[in-house]
Amino acid sequence: MVATAPLRRTAVAVVLSGALLAGSTACGSDSGHRTTSSASAPAAPTASADKQKLAKTRFVANAGLAAGATYQWIVKPYKKGKFKKGANGRTFTLIKAGLAGTFAYNRLKAALKNAKGDPLLSRAVAPLTAGVASLKSLPGKLRKGDGGAAGSFDSVLGSVKDAGKSAGVDVKNKVPSAGQLSGG
């Protein structure tokens, strides 16, 4: 019974967030009340400016989750030697690292997609597309105990953080929960 309380709170939060989002979208629409005055003409640029802010916010969230997962479940265990053959808990560490690698790859792809919504971010992040694509094969390398894989993840994430910083957004590590890792 105790375990269902956090689940209920999460479900209620999701439902309320959806209701607020739907309500604000419905309230923002003024399709039935168009006027010909020049005061209502600037509505389109405001909508695109909001979209750009949302793109930056999503970029920061996705890149932060990728960085947090990579640091928590790939870089830290690698530095502690948990990927070496014979290490205590190696199998479980490799499973978590594989999930974290897949999650980080997914979130970085989402972050690159979000960056396309903002002109400054898209210019800063565009050169990193190949680096993110190269991460696709790294979870398999982690399973084999290849230490270079941890460094590759860390290096690509550092480049994404630097590109975000040059575009005016600060990406900070945000460690995802185990549920987020397994759920994608």
PDB file of C-alpha atoms in Angstrom, residues 5-125:
ATOM      1  CA  ALA A   5       1.080   6.541  -2.735  1.00  0.00           C
ATOM      2  CA  PRO A   6       3.979   7.923  -4.850  1.00  0.00           C
ATOM      3  CA  LEU A   7       2.398   6.329  -7.923  1.00  0.00           C
ATOM      4  CA  ARG A   8      -0.917   8.018  -7.155  1.00  0.00           C
ATOM      5  CA  ARG A   9       0.790  11.375  -6.621  1.00  0.00           C
ATOM      6  CA  THR A  10       2.594  10.990  -9.927  1.00  0.00           C
ATOM      7  CA  ALA A  11      -0.628  10.060 -11.734  1.00  0.00           C
ATOM      8  CA  VAL A  12      -2.471  13.014 -10.203  1.00  0.00           C
ATOM      9  CA  ALA A  13       0.383  15.366 -11.155  1.00  0.00           C
ATOM     10  CA  VAL A  14       0.353  14.119 -14.742  1.00  0.00           C
ATOM     11  CA  VAL A  15      -3.433  14.488 -15.020  1.00  0.00           C
ATOM     12  CA  LEU A  16      -3.391  17.982 -13.506  1.00  0.00           C
ATOM     13  CA  SER A  17      -0.501  19.066 -15.731  1.00  0.00           C
ATOM     14  CA  GLY A  18      -2.365  17.827 -18.767  1.00  0.00           C
ATOM     15  CA  ALA A  19      -5.512  19.640 -17.677  1.00  0.00           C
ATOM     16  CA  LEU A  20      -3.589  22.875 -17.110  1.00  0.00           C
ATOM     17  CA  LEU A  21      -1.876  22.545 -20.477  1.00  0.00           C
ATOM     18  CA  ALA A  22      -5.156  21.852 -22.259  1.00  0.00           C
ATOM     19  CA  GLY A  23      -6.840  24.721 -20.415  1.00  0.00           C
ATOM     20  CA  SER A  24      -4.106  27.190 -21.242  1.00  0.00           C
ATOM     21  CA  THR A  25      -4.136  26.115 -24.880  1.00  0.00           C
ATOM     22  CA  ALA A  26      -7.885  26.524 -25.033  1.00  0.00           C
ATOM     23  CA  CYS A  27      -7.718  29.931 -23.353  1.00  0.00           C
ATOM     24  CA  GLY A  28      -4.938  31.092 -25.654  1.00  0.00           C
ATOM     25  CA  SER A  29      -7.001  30.541 -28.760  1.00  0.00           C
ATOM     26  CA  ASP A  30      -8.978  33.562 -29.876  1.00  0.00           C
ATOM     27  CA  SER A  31     -10.141  32.232 -33.266  1.00  0.00           C
ATOM     28  CA  GLY A  32     -13.691  33.458 -32.749  1.00  0.00           C
ATOM     29  CA  HIS A  33     -12.736  37.049 -31.819  1.00  0.00           C
ATOM     30  CA  ARG A  34     -10.612  38.504 -34.605  1.00  0.00           C
ATOM     31  CA  THR A  35     -10.299  42.248 -34.831  1.00  0.00           C
ATOM     32  CA  THR A  36      -8.873  44.358 -37.594  1.00  0.00           C
ATOM     33  CA  SER A  37      -6.910  46.663 -35.324  1.00  0.00           C
ATOM     34  CA  SER A  38      -3.138  46.700 -35.610  1.00  0.00           C
ATOM     35  CA  ALA A  39      -2.824  45.784 -31.907  1.00  0.00           C
ATOM     36  CA  SER A  40      -3.722  42.154 -32.568  1.00  0.00           C
ATOM     37  CA  ALA A  41      -1.310  41.737 -35.524  1.00  0.00           C
ATOM     38  CA  PRO A  42       1.857  40.957 -33.501  1.00  0.00           C
ATOM     39  CA  ALA A  43       0.344  37.704 -32.149  1.00  0.00           C
ATOM     40  CA  ALA A  44       2.274  35.497 -34.596  1.00  0.00           C
ATOM     41  CA  PRO A  45       5.797  36.642 -33.587  1.00  0.00           C
ATOM     42  CA  THR A  46       4.963  36.133 -29.915  1.00  0.00           C
ATOM     43  CA  ALA A  47       3.942  32.539 -30.616  1.00  0.00           C
ATOM     44  CA  SER A  48       7.242  31.846 -32.402  1.00  0.00           C
ATOM     45  CA  ALA A  49       9.217  33.449 -29.565  1.00  0.00           C
ATOM     46  CA  ASP A  50       7.443  31.150 -27.088  1.00  0.00           C
ATOM     47  CA  LYS A  51       8.280  28.189 -29.289  1.00  0.00           C
ATOM     48  CA  GLN A  52      11.976  29.157 -29.235  1.00  0.00           C
ATOM     49  CA  LYS A  53      11.965  29.435 -25.446  1.00  0.00           C
ATOM     50  CA  LEU A  54      10.322  26.048 -25.213  1.00  0.00           C
ATOM     51  CA  ALA A  55      12.964  24.586 -27.547  1.00  0.00           C
ATOM     52  CA  LYS A  56      15.756  25.870 -25.310  1.00  0.00           C
ATOM     53  CA  THR A  57      14.024  24.562 -22.196  1.00  0.00           C
ATOM     54  CA  ARG A  58      13.523  21.135 -23.725  1.00  0.00           C
ATOM     55  CA  PHE A  59      17.120  21.108 -24.952  1.00  0.00           C
ATOM     56  CA  VAL A  60      18.403  21.859 -21.447  1.00  0.00           C
ATOM     57  CA  ALA A  61      16.146  19.209 -19.877  1.00  0.00           C
ATOM     58  CA  ASN A  62      17.058  16.467 -22.355  1.00  0.00           C
ATOM     59  CA  ALA A  63      20.781  17.224 -22.384  1.00  0.00           C
ATOM     60  CA  GLY A  64      20.817  17.468 -18.568  1.00  0.00           C
ATOM     61  CA  LEU A  65      19.130  14.068 -18.206  1.00  0.00           C
ATOM     62  CA  ALA A  66      21.601  12.513 -20.659  1.00  0.00           C
ATOM     63  CA  ALA A  67      24.542  14.042 -18.795  1.00  0.00           C
ATOM     64  CA  GLY A  68      23.215  12.964 -15.409  1.00  0.00           C
ATOM     65  CA  ALA A  69      22.600   9.378 -16.512  1.00  0.00           C
ATOM     66  CA  THR A  70      26.024   9.168 -18.113  1.00  0.00           C
ATOM     67  CA  TYR A  71      27.837  10.516 -15.089  1.00  0.00           C
ATOM     68  CA  GLN A  72      25.887   8.516 -12.510  1.00  0.00           C
ATOM     69  CA  TRP A  73      25.817   5.096 -14.189  1.00  0.00           C
ATOM     70  CA  ILE A  74      28.743   5.132 -16.654  1.00  0.00           C
ATOM     71  CA  VAL A  75      31.509   7.574 -15.695  1.00  0.00           C
ATOM     72  CA  LYS A  76      31.422   7.126 -11.893  1.00  0.00           C
ATOM     73  CA  PRO A  77      31.420   3.301 -12.005  1.00  0.00           C
ATOM     74  CA  TYR A  78      34.167   3.370 -14.621  1.00  0.00           C
ATOM     75  CA  LYS A  79      36.353   5.546 -12.400  1.00  0.00           C
ATOM     76  CA  LYS A  80      35.754   3.123  -9.516  1.00  0.00           C
ATOM     77  CA  GLY A  81      36.831   0.171 -11.700  1.00  0.00           C
ATOM     78  CA  LYS A  82      33.417  -1.528 -11.669  1.00  0.00           C
ATOM     79  CA  PHE A  83      33.634  -2.506 -15.371  1.00  0.00           C
ATOM     80  CA  LYS A  84      36.806  -4.578 -14.949  1.00  0.00           C
ATOM     81  CA  LYS A  85      36.509  -8.354 -15.131  1.00  0.00           C
ATOM     82  CA  GLY A  86      36.166  -9.835 -11.672  1.00  0.00           C
ATOM     83  CA  ALA A  87      34.857  -6.606 -10.100  1.00  0.00           C
ATOM     84  CA  ASN A  88      32.216  -7.057  -7.419  1.00  0.00           C
ATOM     85  CA  GLY A  89      28.736  -6.393  -8.894  1.00  0.00           C
ATOM     86  CA  ARG A  90      30.099  -6.069 -12.451  1.00  0.00           C
ATOM     87  CA  THR A  91      27.093  -7.672 -14.163  1.00  0.00           C
ATOM     88  CA  PHE A  92      24.574  -5.390 -12.477  1.00  0.00           C
ATOM     89  CA  THR A  93      26.789  -2.362 -13.106  1.00  0.00           C
ATOM     90  CA  LEU A  94      26.999  -3.278 -16.806  1.00  0.00           C
ATOM     91  CA  ILE A  95      23.220  -3.663 -17.039  1.00  0.00           C
ATOM     92  CA  LYS A  96      22.702  -0.223 -15.493  1.00  0.00           C
ATOM     93  CA  ALA A  97      25.393   1.261 -17.739  1.00  0.00           C
ATOM     94  CA  GLY A  98      23.765  -0.247 -20.825  1.00  0.00           C
ATOM     95  CA  LEU A  99      20.392   1.199 -19.858  1.00  0.00           C
ATOM     96  CA  ALA A 100      21.984   4.546 -19.056  1.00  0.00           C
ATOM     97  CA  GLY A 101      23.826   4.549 -22.390  1.00  0.00           C
ATOM     98  CA  THR A 102      20.661   3.825 -24.330  1.00  0.00           C
ATOM     99  CA  PHE A 103      18.785   6.462 -22.339  1.00  0.00           C
ATOM    100  CA  ALA A 104      21.540   9.050 -22.849  1.00  0.00           C
ATOM    101  CA  TYR A 105      21.630   8.375 -26.590  1.00  0.00           C
ATOM    102  CA  ASN A 106      17.837   8.774 -26.780  1.00  0.00           C
ATOM    103  CA  ARG A 107      17.847  12.033 -24.784  1.00  0.00           C
ATOM    104  CA  LEU A 108      20.749  13.468 -26.799  1.00  0.00           C
ATOM    105  CA  LYS A 109      18.895  12.770 -30.033  1.00  0.00           C
ATOM    106  CA  ALA A 110      15.857  14.528 -28.543  1.00  0.00           C
ATOM    107  CA  ALA A 111      18.056  17.452 -27.450  1.00  0.00           C
ATOM    108  CA  LEU A 112      19.434  17.827 -30.983  1.00  0.00           C
ATOM    109  CA  LYS A 113      15.882  17.804 -32.322  1.00  0.00           C
ATOM    110  CA  ASN A 114      14.916  20.471 -29.769  1.00  0.00           C
ATOM    111  CA  ALA A 115      17.923  22.574 -30.777  1.00  0.00           C
ATOM    112  CA  LYS A 116      16.517  22.829 -34.304  1.00  0.00           C
ATOM    113  CA  GLY A 117      13.663  24.912 -32.848  1.00  0.00           C
ATOM    114  CA  ASP A 118      16.026  27.710 -31.862  1.00  0.00           C
ATOM    115  CA  PRO A 119      18.261  29.403 -34.470  1.00  0.00           C
ATOM    116  CA  LEU A 120      21.177  30.064 -32.121  1.00  0.00           C
ATOM    117  CA  LEU A 121      21.112  26.582 -30.602  1.00  0.00           C
ATOM    118  CA  SER A 122      20.817  24.896 -33.986  1.00  0.00           C
ATOM    119  CA  ARG A 123      23.997  26.602 -35.212  1.00  0.00           C
ATOM    120  CA  ALA A 124      25.872  25.692 -32.040  1.00  0.00           C
ATOM    121  CA  VAL A 125      24.745  22.065 -31.846  1.00  0.00           C
TER     122      VAL A 125
END
